[in-house]
Amino acid sequence: MNRERKAPDVVIRRLPLYLRALELIDHNESPIISSEQMAQIIGTSAGQVRKDLSYFGVFGKQGVGYQTLALRDELRRILKLDREIRVGLIGVGNLGEALVRYHQKSPVHRPLQIVALFDTDPKKIGRKIAEVEVFPLEDLEKRIAEFKIKLMILTFPAVNVQEVVDLCVKNGVKAFLNFIPASIKVPFGVKLHTSDVTLELQSLAYYT
């Protein structure tokens, strides 16, 4: 399963859906899963499942399918979820706090560990949200190094965003999940995913 080739971002973003489907299956009852079963669970086609997995050298047996446990473990490896990944969050407002609480309660949140929160409000510094401490934003550089943070969630007001992101990148952050309605640039080799609730709602309005 090591004959990998570069996969498009849209394929990478579907892999967690496949992994979630596999984690919901009792492998004792279903030791083998077909591409048709996977497709039905996540709402795509069997051909799409096979094509996506083939990017990573993952091929099921024709007429049989995939070994459930082996495929689950392989997807974890591909997504680098076979090791702990330390996550930080900047902006402990309503959205930031809700994200932390939701993530910490999720039964599948490990190995993605939120280890540090950052804010500029003195009243929030030192608080713990779902057992995760809030640090002053001015300590960002020091805490990234201390906690070995590789992924950062951005939920703070759109002020000095690029400066903050640049500082994170400089200190080793490799990926960002951004909820800020702002234009952000990251260098090659660093990944940025932006989620704008307003834009999502506007696109859904078309179907109403």
PDB file of C-alpha atoms in Angstrom:
ATOM      1  CA  MET A   1       0.000   0.000   0.000  1.00  0.00           C
ATOM      2  CA  ASN A   2       2.857   2.410  -0.574  1.00  0.00           C
ATOM      3  CA  ARG A   3       2.520   3.226  -4.294  1.00  0.00           C
ATOM      4  CA  GLU A   4       1.222   6.711  -3.639  1.00  0.00           C
ATOM      5  CA  ARG A   5       0.840   9.568  -6.096  1.00  0.00           C
ATOM      6  CA  LYS A   6      -0.094  13.158  -5.457  1.00  0.00           C
ATOM      7  CA  ALA A   7      -3.803  13.469  -4.731  1.00  0.00           C
ATOM      8  CA  PRO A   8      -5.923  16.597  -5.324  1.00  0.00           C
ATOM      9  CA  ASP A   9      -7.084  18.532  -2.270  1.00  0.00           C
ATOM     10  CA  VAL A  10     -10.682  17.473  -2.891  1.00  0.00           C
ATOM     11  CA  VAL A  11      -9.612  13.835  -2.511  1.00  0.00           C
ATOM     12  CA  ILE A  12      -7.708  14.541   0.706  1.00  0.00           C
ATOM     13  CA  ARG A  13     -10.826  16.198   2.114  1.00  0.00           C
ATOM     14  CA  ARG A  14     -12.880  13.062   1.436  1.00  0.00           C
ATOM     15  CA  LEU A  15     -10.482  10.726   3.243  1.00  0.00           C
ATOM     16  CA  PRO A  16     -11.772  11.637   6.736  1.00  0.00           C
ATOM     17  CA  LEU A  17     -15.274  10.712   5.540  1.00  0.00           C
ATOM     18  CA  TYR A  18     -14.024   7.267   4.554  1.00  0.00           C
ATOM     19  CA  LEU A  19     -12.202   6.947   7.860  1.00  0.00           C
ATOM     20  CA  ARG A  20     -15.291   7.962   9.829  1.00  0.00           C
ATOM     21  CA  ALA A  21     -17.349   5.363   7.980  1.00  0.00           C
ATOM     22  CA  LEU A  22     -14.807   2.668   8.831  1.00  0.00           C
ATOM     23  CA  GLU A  23     -14.685   3.708  12.483  1.00  0.00           C
ATOM     24  CA  LEU A  24     -18.465   3.361  12.756  1.00  0.00           C
ATOM     25  CA  ILE A  25     -18.374  -0.213  11.492  1.00  0.00           C
ATOM     26  CA  ASP A  26     -18.050  -3.213  13.801  1.00  0.00           C
ATOM     27  CA  HIS A  27     -15.093  -4.948  12.167  1.00  0.00           C
ATOM     28  CA  ASN A  28     -15.996  -8.232  13.860  1.00  0.00           C
ATOM     29  CA  GLU A  29     -19.357  -8.247  12.099  1.00  0.00           C
ATOM     30  CA  SER A  30     -18.012  -6.710   8.888  1.00  0.00           C
ATOM     31  CA  PRO A  31     -14.356  -7.721   8.397  1.00  0.00           C
ATOM     32  CA  ILE A  32     -14.685  -6.838   4.699  1.00  0.00           C
ATOM     33  CA  ILE A  33     -16.265  -3.706   3.238  1.00  0.00           C
ATOM     34  CA  SER A  34     -16.988  -3.079  -0.418  1.00  0.00           C
ATOM     35  CA  SER A  35     -16.604   0.204  -2.254  1.00  0.00           C
ATOM     36  CA  GLU A  36     -20.395   0.133  -2.760  1.00  0.00           C
ATOM     37  CA  GLN A  37     -20.973  -0.038   1.005  1.00  0.00           C
ATOM     38  CA  MET A  38     -18.509   2.787   1.631  1.00  0.00           C
ATOM     39  CA  ALA A  39     -20.160   4.890  -1.059  1.00  0.00           C
ATOM     40  CA  GLN A  40     -23.611   4.352   0.417  1.00  0.00           C
ATOM     41  CA  ILE A  41     -22.487   5.411   3.888  1.00  0.00           C
ATOM     42  CA  ILE A  42     -20.883   8.686   2.832  1.00  0.00           C
ATOM     43  CA  GLY A  43     -23.087   9.537  -0.137  1.00  0.00           C
ATOM     44  CA  THR A  44     -20.831   9.132  -3.156  1.00  0.00           C
ATOM     45  CA  SER A  45     -20.279   6.533  -5.881  1.00  0.00           C
ATOM     46  CA  ALA A  46     -18.361   3.271  -5.650  1.00  0.00           C
ATOM     47  CA  GLY A  47     -16.213   4.387  -8.568  1.00  0.00           C
ATOM     48  CA  GLN A  48     -15.271   7.565  -6.699  1.00  0.00           C
ATOM     49  CA  VAL A  49     -14.259   5.562  -3.629  1.00  0.00           C
ATOM     50  CA  ARG A  50     -12.038   3.264  -5.685  1.00  0.00           C
ATOM     51  CA  LYS A  51     -10.491   6.168  -7.590  1.00  0.00           C
ATOM     52  CA  ASP A  52      -9.782   8.155  -4.415  1.00  0.00           C
ATOM     53  CA  LEU A  53      -8.133   5.236  -2.635  1.00  0.00           C
ATOM     54  CA  SER A  54      -6.089   4.312  -5.702  1.00  0.00           C
ATOM     55  CA  TYR A  55      -4.176   7.599  -5.364  1.00  0.00           C
ATOM     56  CA  PHE A  56      -2.539   6.058  -2.306  1.00  0.00           C
ATOM     57  CA  GLY A  57      -1.925   2.610  -3.709  1.00  0.00           C
ATOM     58  CA  VAL A  58      -4.919   1.185  -1.854  1.00  0.00           C
ATOM     59  CA  PHE A  59      -6.685  -1.424  -3.955  1.00  0.00           C
ATOM     60  CA  GLY A  60      -9.419  -3.781  -2.823  1.00  0.00           C
ATOM     61  CA  LYS A  61      -9.877  -7.300  -4.147  1.00  0.00           C
ATOM     62  CA  GLN A  62     -12.148  -7.301  -7.172  1.00  0.00           C
ATOM     63  CA  GLY A  63     -15.527  -8.763  -6.286  1.00  0.00           C
ATOM     64  CA  VAL A  64     -14.629  -8.808  -2.582  1.00  0.00           C
ATOM     65  CA  GLY A  65     -13.675  -5.389  -1.239  1.00  0.00           C
ATOM     66  CA  TYR A  66     -11.318  -4.040   1.409  1.00  0.00           C
ATOM     67  CA  GLN A  67     -10.284  -5.457   4.765  1.00  0.00           C
ATOM     68  CA  THR A  68     -12.038  -3.102   7.169  1.00  0.00           C
ATOM     69  CA  LEU A  69      -9.325  -2.888   9.832  1.00  0.00           C
ATOM     70  CA  ALA A  70      -6.449  -2.726   7.366  1.00  0.00           C
ATOM     71  CA  LEU A  71      -8.114   0.070   5.395  1.00  0.00           C
ATOM     72  CA  ARG A  72      -8.910   1.993   8.574  1.00  0.00           C
ATOM     73  CA  ASP A  73      -5.299   1.791   9.721  1.00  0.00           C
ATOM     74  CA  GLU A  74      -4.011   2.744   6.273  1.00  0.00           C
ATOM     75  CA  LEU A  75      -6.233   5.835   6.137  1.00  0.00           C
ATOM     76  CA  ARG A  76      -5.004   6.851   9.580  1.00  0.00           C
ATOM     77  CA  ARG A  77      -1.438   6.544   8.322  1.00  0.00           C
ATOM     78  CA  ILE A  78      -2.138   8.512   5.148  1.00  0.00           C
ATOM     79  CA  LEU A  79      -3.783  11.310   7.147  1.00  0.00           C
ATOM     80  CA  LYS A  80      -0.958  11.131   9.708  1.00  0.00           C
ATOM     81  CA  LEU A  81      -3.503  10.318  12.397  1.00  0.00           C
ATOM     82  CA  ASP A  82      -1.372   7.430  13.603  1.00  0.00           C
ATOM     83  CA  ARG A  83       0.501   9.915  15.798  1.00  0.00           C
ATOM     84  CA  GLU A  84      -0.361  12.818  18.081  1.00  0.00           C
ATOM     85  CA  ILE A  85      -0.854  16.165  16.339  1.00  0.00           C
ATOM     86  CA  ARG A  86      -0.894  19.190  18.619  1.00  0.00           C
ATOM     87  CA  VAL A  87      -3.356  21.947  17.868  1.00  0.00           C
ATOM     88  CA  GLY A  88      -3.662  25.538  19.061  1.00  0.00           C
ATOM     89  CA  LEU A  89      -6.559  27.984  18.826  1.00  0.00           C
ATOM     90  CA  ILE A  90      -6.366  31.771  18.634  1.00  0.00           C
ATOM     91  CA  GLY A  91      -9.464  33.702  19.651  1.00  0.00           C
ATOM     92  CA  VAL A  92     -11.440  32.444  22.646  1.00  0.00           C
ATOM     93  CA  GLY A  93     -14.758  34.097  21.781  1.00  0.00           C
ATOM     94  CA  ASN A  94     -18.095  32.331  21.463  1.00  0.00           C
ATOM     95  CA  LEU A  95     -17.046  30.414  18.352  1.00  0.00           C
ATOM     96  CA  GLY A  96     -13.600  29.520  19.642  1.00  0.00           C
ATOM     97  CA  GLU A  97     -14.929  28.265  22.956  1.00  0.00           C
ATOM     98  CA  ALA A  98     -17.673  26.259  21.267  1.00  0.00           C
ATOM     99  CA  LEU A  99     -15.150  24.619  18.921  1.00  0.00           C
ATOM    100  CA  VAL A 100     -12.905  23.621  21.811  1.00  0.00           C
ATOM    101  CA  ARG A 101     -15.750  22.132  23.846  1.00  0.00           C
ATOM    102  CA  TYR A 102     -17.140  20.257  20.845  1.00  0.00           C
ATOM    103  CA  HIS A 103     -13.746  18.864  19.871  1.00  0.00           C
ATOM    104  CA  GLN A 104     -12.816  17.770  23.385  1.00  0.00           C
ATOM    105  CA  LYS A 105     -16.107  15.897  23.776  1.00  0.00           C
ATOM    106  CA  SER A 106     -15.783  14.122  20.451  1.00  0.00           C
ATOM    107  CA  PRO A 107     -15.056  10.397  20.908  1.00  0.00           C
ATOM    108  CA  VAL A 108     -12.685  10.440  17.910  1.00  0.00           C
ATOM    109  CA  HIS A 109     -10.781  13.685  18.581  1.00  0.00           C
ATOM    110  CA  ARG A 110      -7.539  11.931  19.456  1.00  0.00           C
ATOM    111  CA  PRO A 111      -4.778  12.079  18.224  1.00  0.00           C
ATOM    112  CA  LEU A 112      -5.678  15.689  17.331  1.00  0.00           C
ATOM    113  CA  GLN A 113      -5.016  17.336  20.675  1.00  0.00           C
ATOM    114  CA  ILE A 114      -5.932  20.967  21.363  1.00  0.00           C
ATOM    115  CA  VAL A 115      -3.156  21.884  23.777  1.00  0.00           C
ATOM    116  CA  ALA A 116      -3.216  25.688  24.037  1.00  0.00           C
ATOM    117  CA  LEU A 117      -5.614  28.605  23.528  1.00  0.00           C
ATOM    118  CA  PHE A 118      -4.648  32.230  22.921  1.00  0.00           C
ATOM    119  CA  ASP A 119      -6.459  35.536  23.411  1.00  0.00           C
ATOM    120  CA  THR A 120      -5.800  39.229  24.042  1.00  0.00           C
ATOM    121  CA  ASP A 121      -8.530  39.699  26.679  1.00  0.00           C
ATOM    122  CA  PRO A 122      -6.887  39.851  30.148  1.00  0.00           C
ATOM    123  CA  LYS A 123     -10.086  38.454  31.708  1.00  0.00           C
ATOM    124  CA  LYS A 124      -9.692  35.233  29.739  1.00  0.00           C
ATOM    125  CA  ILE A 125      -5.995  34.650  30.388  1.00  0.00           C
ATOM    126  CA  GLY A 126      -5.416  31.774  32.779  1.00  0.00           C
ATOM    127  CA  ARG A 127      -8.891  30.326  32.338  1.00  0.00           C
ATOM    128  CA  LYS A 128      -9.315  26.729  31.282  1.00  0.00           C
ATOM    129  CA  ILE A 129     -11.861  25.633  28.713  1.00  0.00           C
ATOM    130  CA  ALA A 130     -12.435  21.893  28.627  1.00  0.00           C
ATOM    131  CA  GLU A 131      -9.145  21.562  30.552  1.00  0.00           C
ATOM    132  CA  VAL A 132      -7.182  23.626  27.990  1.00  0.00           C
ATOM    133  CA  GLU A 133      -5.506  26.792  29.282  1.00  0.00           C
ATOM    134  CA  VAL A 134      -5.845  30.245  27.717  1.00  0.00           C
ATOM    135  CA  PHE A 135      -2.509  32.048  27.218  1.00  0.00           C
ATOM    136  CA  PRO A 136      -1.854  35.673  26.232  1.00  0.00           C
ATOM    137  CA  LEU A 137      -1.398  36.152  22.499  1.00  0.00           C
ATOM    138  CA  GLU A 138       1.961  37.777  23.173  1.00  0.00           C
ATOM    139  CA  ASP A 139       3.186  34.356  24.355  1.00  0.00           C
ATOM    140  CA  LEU A 140       2.284  32.767  21.015  1.00  0.00           C
ATOM    141  CA  GLU A 141       5.832  32.216  19.781  1.00  0.00           C
ATOM    142  CA  LYS A 142       6.992  30.718  23.068  1.00  0.00           C
ATOM    143  CA  ARG A 143       3.983  28.428  23.483  1.00  0.00           C
ATOM    144  CA  ILE A 144       4.094  27.117  19.905  1.00  0.00           C
ATOM    145  CA  ALA A 145       7.618  25.922  20.601  1.00  0.00           C
ATOM    146  CA  GLU A 146       6.769  24.632  24.077  1.00  0.00           C
ATOM    147  CA  PHE A 147       3.749  22.603  22.980  1.00  0.00           C
ATOM    148  CA  LYS A 148       5.110  21.738  19.520  1.00  0.00           C
ATOM    149  CA  ILE A 149       1.947  23.021  17.849  1.00  0.00           C
ATOM    150  CA  LYS A 150       1.647  22.086  14.162  1.00  0.00           C
ATOM    151  CA  LEU A 151      -1.961  23.037  13.417  1.00  0.00           C
ATOM    152  CA  MET A 152      -3.670  26.310  14.376  1.00  0.00           C
ATOM    153  CA  ILE A 153      -7.355  27.242  14.440  1.00  0.00           C
ATOM    154  CA  LEU A 154      -8.091  30.929  13.810  1.00  0.00           C
ATOM    155  CA  THR A 155     -11.260  32.439  15.317  1.00  0.00           C
ATOM    156  CA  PHE A 156     -10.155  35.918  16.404  1.00  0.00           C
ATOM    157  CA  PRO A 157     -11.294  39.319  15.010  1.00  0.00           C
ATOM    158  CA  ALA A 158      -9.782  40.182  11.639  1.00  0.00           C
ATOM    159  CA  VAL A 159      -7.066  42.488  12.988  1.00  0.00           C
ATOM    160  CA  ASN A 160      -3.376  41.851  12.240  1.00  0.00           C
ATOM    161  CA  VAL A 161      -4.338  38.410  10.932  1.00  0.00           C
ATOM    162  CA  GLN A 162      -1.481  38.124   8.450  1.00  0.00           C
ATOM    163  CA  GLU A 163       1.055  39.157  11.068  1.00  0.00           C
ATOM    164  CA  VAL A 164      -0.184  36.470  13.452  1.00  0.00           C
ATOM    165  CA  VAL A 165      -0.215  33.810  10.725  1.00  0.00           C
ATOM    166  CA  ASP A 166       3.309  34.752   9.632  1.00  0.00           C
ATOM    167  CA  LEU A 167       4.518  34.364  13.215  1.00  0.00           C
ATOM    168  CA  CYS A 168       2.898  30.939  13.454  1.00  0.00           C
ATOM    169  CA  VAL A 169       4.490  29.808  10.189  1.00  0.00           C
ATOM    170  CA  LYS A 170       7.875  31.131  11.275  1.00  0.00           C
ATOM    171  CA  ASN A 171       7.652  28.945  14.372  1.00  0.00           C
ATOM    172  CA  GLY A 172       6.687  25.718  12.628  1.00  0.00           C
ATOM    173  CA  VAL A 173       2.902  25.677  12.230  1.00  0.00           C
ATOM    174  CA  LYS A 174       2.134  23.673   9.074  1.00  0.00           C
ATOM    175  CA  ALA A 175      -1.640  24.040   8.688  1.00  0.00           C
ATOM    176  CA  PHE A 176      -4.448  26.445   9.558  1.00  0.00           C
ATOM    177  CA  LEU A 177      -8.201  26.078   9.926  1.00  0.00           C
ATOM    178  CA  ASN A 178      -9.476  29.613   9.440  1.00  0.00           C
ATOM    179  CA  PHE A 179     -12.872  31.007  10.440  1.00  0.00           C
ATOM    180  CA  ILE A 180     -11.887  34.659   9.896  1.00  0.00           C
ATOM    181  CA  PRO A 181     -13.411  36.566   6.940  1.00  0.00           C
ATOM    182  CA  ALA A 182     -10.030  37.881   5.834  1.00  0.00           C
ATOM    183  CA  SER A 183      -7.552  37.346   3.021  1.00  0.00           C
ATOM    184  CA  ILE A 184      -4.637  35.290   4.327  1.00  0.00           C
ATOM    185  CA  LYS A 185      -1.522  34.194   2.485  1.00  0.00           C
ATOM    186  CA  VAL A 186       0.642  31.236   3.448  1.00  0.00           C
ATOM    187  CA  PRO A 187       3.867  30.013   1.817  1.00  0.00           C
ATOM    188  CA  PHE A 188       4.265  26.861  -0.239  1.00  0.00           C
ATOM    189  CA  GLY A 189       4.228  23.818   2.008  1.00  0.00           C
ATOM    190  CA  VAL A 190       1.759  25.349   4.481  1.00  0.00           C
ATOM    191  CA  LYS A 191      -1.955  24.560   4.150  1.00  0.00           C
ATOM    192  CA  LEU A 192      -4.857  26.927   4.794  1.00  0.00           C
ATOM    193  CA  HIS A 193      -8.508  25.858   4.905  1.00  0.00           C
ATOM    194  CA  THR A 194     -11.061  28.654   5.315  1.00  0.00           C
ATOM    195  CA  SER A 195     -14.616  28.090   6.519  1.00  0.00           C
ATOM    196  CA  ASP A 196     -16.936  31.089   6.153  1.00  0.00           C
ATOM    197  CA  VAL A 197     -20.393  30.382   7.593  1.00  0.00           C
ATOM    198  CA  THR A 198     -21.920  33.423   5.886  1.00  0.00           C
ATOM    199  CA  LEU A 199     -20.712  32.299   2.459  1.00  0.00           C
ATOM    200  CA  GLU A 200     -21.978  28.775   3.091  1.00  0.00           C
ATOM    201  CA  LEU A 201     -25.422  30.105   4.025  1.00  0.00           C
ATOM    202  CA  GLN A 202     -25.492  32.379   0.989  1.00  0.00           C
ATOM    203  CA  SER A 203     -24.769  29.454  -1.324  1.00  0.00           C
ATOM    204  CA  LEU A 204     -27.449  27.332   0.379  1.00  0.00           C
ATOM    205  CA  ALA A 205     -29.968  30.164  -0.054  1.00  0.00           C
ATOM    206  CA  TYR A 206     -30.020  29.265  -3.754  1.00  0.00           C
ATOM    207  CA  TYR A 207     -31.823  26.014  -2.919  1.00  0.00           C
ATOM    208  CA  THR A 208     -34.563  27.556  -0.764  1.00  0.00           C
TER     209      THR A 208
END
